[in-house]
Amino acid sequence: MPRKDAGKDALYAAISRRMIESGEWERISDLLLKRLNEAGWVDQVHHESKETARRADSTPVRQLLEQLKPHAESTVPPAVRQEVLAVIRQYLDSQIER
């Protein structure tokens, strides 16, 4: 029996491939990094990550990343999140066949 989400997975893979091939993925990634840097988010997360790693002693890196990821994601400034999501939506709208 086919998976329920197989169609969604195929669509996601096709969109991802198109974004990468067109250079849009890199452009959006660069925009995100630029905005996060401007907001001081990168420095903040870097500092918090170093402190967490110091306290964690010999915790494997993968486990540290799993610990840090939810907090890092939740502290992305709303304006940055909204801007990047708007750029992604705009790209997706431009790719929809009408």
XYZ file of N, CA and C in Angstrom:
294
model
N 0.848 -1.176 0.000
C 0.000 0.000 0.000
C 0.894 1.239 0.000
N 0.624 2.216 -0.885
C 1.447 3.429 -0.943
C 1.282 4.261 0.323
N 2.359 4.898 0.674
C 2.317 5.780 1.849
C 1.410 6.965 1.576
N 0.743 7.401 2.611
C -0.188 8.523 2.509
C 0.531 9.799 2.075
N 1.744 10.000 2.589
C 2.482 11.229 2.329
C 3.453 11.116 1.157
N 3.376 10.051 0.376
C 4.313 9.859 -0.730
C 4.225 11.008 -1.732
N 3.029 11.476 -2.015
C 2.860 12.597 -2.941
C 3.480 13.870 -2.404
N 3.285 14.120 -1.117
C 3.882 15.302 -0.480
C 5.400 15.206 -0.500
N 5.913 13.999 -0.205
C 7.363 13.801 -0.199
C 7.956 14.053 -1.583
N 7.277 13.566 -2.611
C 7.759 13.753 -3.980
C 7.725 15.230 -4.365
N 6.661 15.920 -3.990
C 6.548 17.348 -4.283
C 7.641 18.127 -3.562
N 7.843 17.819 -2.289
C 8.892 18.482 -1.502
C 10.261 18.257 -2.145
N 10.536 17.020 -2.559
C 11.825 16.704 -3.190
C 11.996 17.477 -4.496
N 10.935 17.573 -5.286
C 11.016 18.296 -6.559
C 11.247 19.787 -6.334
N 10.550 20.365 -5.377
C 10.724 21.791 -5.077
C 12.121 22.047 -4.539
N 12.579 21.187 -3.639
C 13.930 21.344 -3.086
C 14.977 21.275 -4.187
N 14.845 20.304 -5.069
C 15.793 20.147 -6.179
C 15.793 21.396 -7.068
N 14.606 21.890 -7.373
C 14.503 23.078 -8.227
C 15.129 24.299 -7.552
N 14.896 24.443 -6.246
C 15.478 25.575 -5.512
C 17.003 25.503 -5.515
N 17.534 24.318 -5.327
C 18.990 24.150 -5.317
C 19.565 24.412 -6.700
N 18.961 23.808 -7.721
C 19.465 23.960 -9.089
C 19.400 25.401 -9.579
N 18.396 26.142 -9.152
C 18.234 27.527 -9.608
C 19.093 28.512 -8.813
N 19.658 28.036 -7.700
C 20.441 28.925 -6.846
C 19.595 29.649 -5.816
N 18.290 29.420 -5.846
C 17.382 30.095 -4.913
C 17.643 29.658 -3.473
N 17.945 28.389 -3.282
C 18.222 27.883 -1.932
C 19.395 28.634 -1.315
N 20.462 28.799 -2.089
C 21.642 29.509 -1.586
C 21.322 30.979 -1.317
N 20.553 31.594 -2.194
C 20.184 32.998 -2.014
C 19.376 33.189 -0.730
N 18.424 32.303 -0.489
C 17.600 32.397 0.716
C 18.439 32.098 1.956
N 19.308 31.119 1.865
C 20.196 30.794 2.998
C 21.093 31.972 3.341
N 21.624 32.626 2.303
C 22.471 33.805 2.528
C 21.682 34.934 3.188
N 20.454 35.148 2.727
C 19.596 36.177 3.319
C 19.334 35.870 4.793
N 19.008 34.617 5.080
C 18.739 34.218 6.462
C 19.957 34.469 7.348
N 21.121 34.042 6.901
C 22.331 34.234 7.698
C 22.634 35.712 7.903
N 22.456 36.499 6.849
C 22.702 37.941 6.955
C 21.780 38.574 8.000
N 20.495 38.251 7.926
C 19.525 38.838 8.858
C 19.765 38.354 10.297
N 20.132 37.097 10.456
C 20.418 36.584 11.797
C 21.656 37.252 12.379
N 22.658 37.485 11.539
C 23.858 38.204 11.988
C 23.513 39.625 12.402
N 22.735 40.303 11.570
C 22.356 41.686 11.864
C 21.586 41.794 13.184
N 20.804 40.774 13.480
C 19.989 40.783 14.700
C 20.780 40.351 15.938
N 22.014 39.909 15.737
C 22.827 39.457 16.861
C 22.533 38.029 17.296
N 21.670 37.360 16.556
C 21.262 36.003 16.896
C 22.431 35.028 16.806
N 23.248 35.146 15.779
C 24.365 34.211 15.589
C 25.323 34.283 16.775
N 25.683 35.494 17.172
C 26.590 35.652 18.313
C 25.966 35.118 19.601
N 24.682 35.392 19.786
C 23.980 34.931 20.990
C 23.971 33.404 21.057
N 23.600 32.762 19.965
C 23.529 31.299 19.945
C 24.930 30.699 20.073
N 25.906 31.332 19.449
C 27.288 30.854 19.566
C 27.732 30.888 21.028
N 27.475 31.993 21.697
C 27.854 32.130 23.110
C 27.138 31.082 23.973
N 25.841 30.956 23.784
C 25.069 29.990 24.563
C 25.534 28.561 24.287
N 25.898 28.282 23.042
C 26.376 26.950 22.674
C 27.699 26.631 23.351
N 28.593 27.617 23.378
C 29.877 27.411 24.045
C 29.680 27.133 25.531
N 28.795 27.890 26.163
C 28.533 27.690 27.589
C 27.921 26.313 27.851
N 27.001 25.915 27.018
C 26.375 24.595 27.164
C 27.414 23.497 26.987
N 28.282 23.641 25.997
C 29.324 22.640 25.749
C 30.296 22.558 26.925
N 30.625 23.676 27.512
C 31.529 23.672 28.676
C 30.919 22.903 29.845
N 29.651 23.136 30.089
C 28.970 22.467 31.206
C 28.724 20.986 30.926
N 28.634 20.633 29.661
C 28.271 19.269 29.279
C 29.437 18.295 29.371
N 30.643 18.794 29.544
C 31.841 17.974 29.687
C 32.076 17.116 28.446
N 31.780 15.829 28.497
C 32.122 14.960 27.363
C 30.884 14.466 26.615
N 29.860 15.270 26.570
C 28.637 14.918 25.849
C 28.926 14.904 24.352
N 28.459 13.874 23.639
C 28.682 13.821 22.186
C 28.073 15.036 21.473
N 28.715 15.442 20.402
C 28.283 16.623 19.648
C 26.837 16.481 19.188
N 26.480 15.332 18.690
C 25.105 15.117 18.201
C 24.091 15.388 19.317
N 24.396 14.937 20.514
C 23.493 15.156 21.648
C 23.429 16.643 22.017
N 24.566 17.329 21.948
C 24.576 18.772 22.208
C 23.701 19.505 21.199
N 23.830 19.132 19.928
C 23.020 19.773 18.891
C 21.532 19.552 19.140
N 21.176 18.346 19.547
C 19.770 18.055 19.846
C 19.264 18.904 21.015
N 20.146 19.166 21.973
C 19.785 20.011 23.119
C 19.609 21.465 22.700
N 20.505 21.948 21.860
C 20.552 23.366 21.511
C 19.525 23.767 20.454
N 19.174 22.855 19.576
C 18.328 23.181 18.424
C 16.981 23.816 18.797
N 16.212 23.251 19.729
C 14.903 23.861 20.033
C 15.015 25.313 20.510
N 15.979 25.577 21.369
C 16.147 26.947 21.864
C 16.585 27.878 20.731
N 17.533 27.422 19.925
C 18.013 28.255 18.817
C 16.869 28.584 17.860
N 16.073 27.580 17.519
C 14.946 27.810 16.609
C 13.909 28.751 17.217
N 13.671 28.612 18.495
C 12.631 29.432 19.130
C 13.064 30.880 19.346
N 14.352 31.158 19.250
C 14.824 32.525 19.472
C 15.104 33.287 18.179
N 14.783 32.691 17.031
C 14.916 33.429 15.771
C 13.961 34.620 15.850
N 14.472 35.823 15.617
C 13.602 37.000 15.709
C 12.403 36.885 14.750
N 11.207 37.210 15.236
C 10.008 37.101 14.395
C 10.122 37.847 13.065
N 10.740 39.015 13.062
C 10.863 39.781 11.814
C 11.716 39.033 10.797
N 12.765 38.370 11.266
C 13.631 37.591 10.369
C 12.848 36.402 9.826
N 12.171 35.699 10.709
C 11.374 34.537 10.297
C 10.333 34.948 9.250
N 9.630 36.055 9.507
C 8.587 36.509 8.582
C 9.167 36.902 7.229
N 10.307 37.588 7.239
C 10.916 38.011 5.975
C 11.332 36.805 5.136
N 11.982 35.843 5.764
C 12.453 34.673 5.024
C 11.272 33.833 4.538
N 10.270 33.660 5.366
C 9.084 32.924 4.926
C 8.398 33.623 3.757
N 8.374 34.948 3.762
C 7.777 35.700 2.649
C 8.558 35.462 1.363
N 9.873 35.413 1.454
C 10.706 35.160 0.273
C 10.442 33.748 -0.252
N 10.325 32.783 0.648
C 10.047 31.405 0.234
C 8.670 31.323 -0.423
N 7.675 31.955 0.190
C 6.322 31.945 -0.399
C 6.318 32.579 -1.789
N 7.039 33.684 -1.921
C 7.116 34.366 -3.209
C 7.729 33.435 -4.257
N 8.786 32.731 -3.889
C 9.412 31.791 -4.821
C 8.425 30.687 -5.201
N 7.758 30.117 -4.198
C 6.807 29.043 -4.475
C 5.670 29.527 -5.370
N 5.168 30.722 -5.103
C 4.110 31.288 -5.951
C 4.576 31.438 -7.393
N 5.839 31.793 -7.573
C 6.362 31.980 -8.931
C 6.542 30.650 -9.660
N 6.557 29.557 -8.924
C 6.776 28.240 -9.523
C 5.490 27.481 -9.810
N 4.383 27.975 -9.294
C 3.107 27.285 -9.485
C 2.608 27.535 -10.895
N 2.287 26.432 -11.565
C 1.734 26.555 -12.918
C 0.272 26.943 -12.801
N -0.095 27.943 -13.528
C -1.487 28.414 -13.466
C -2.222 28.048 -14.717
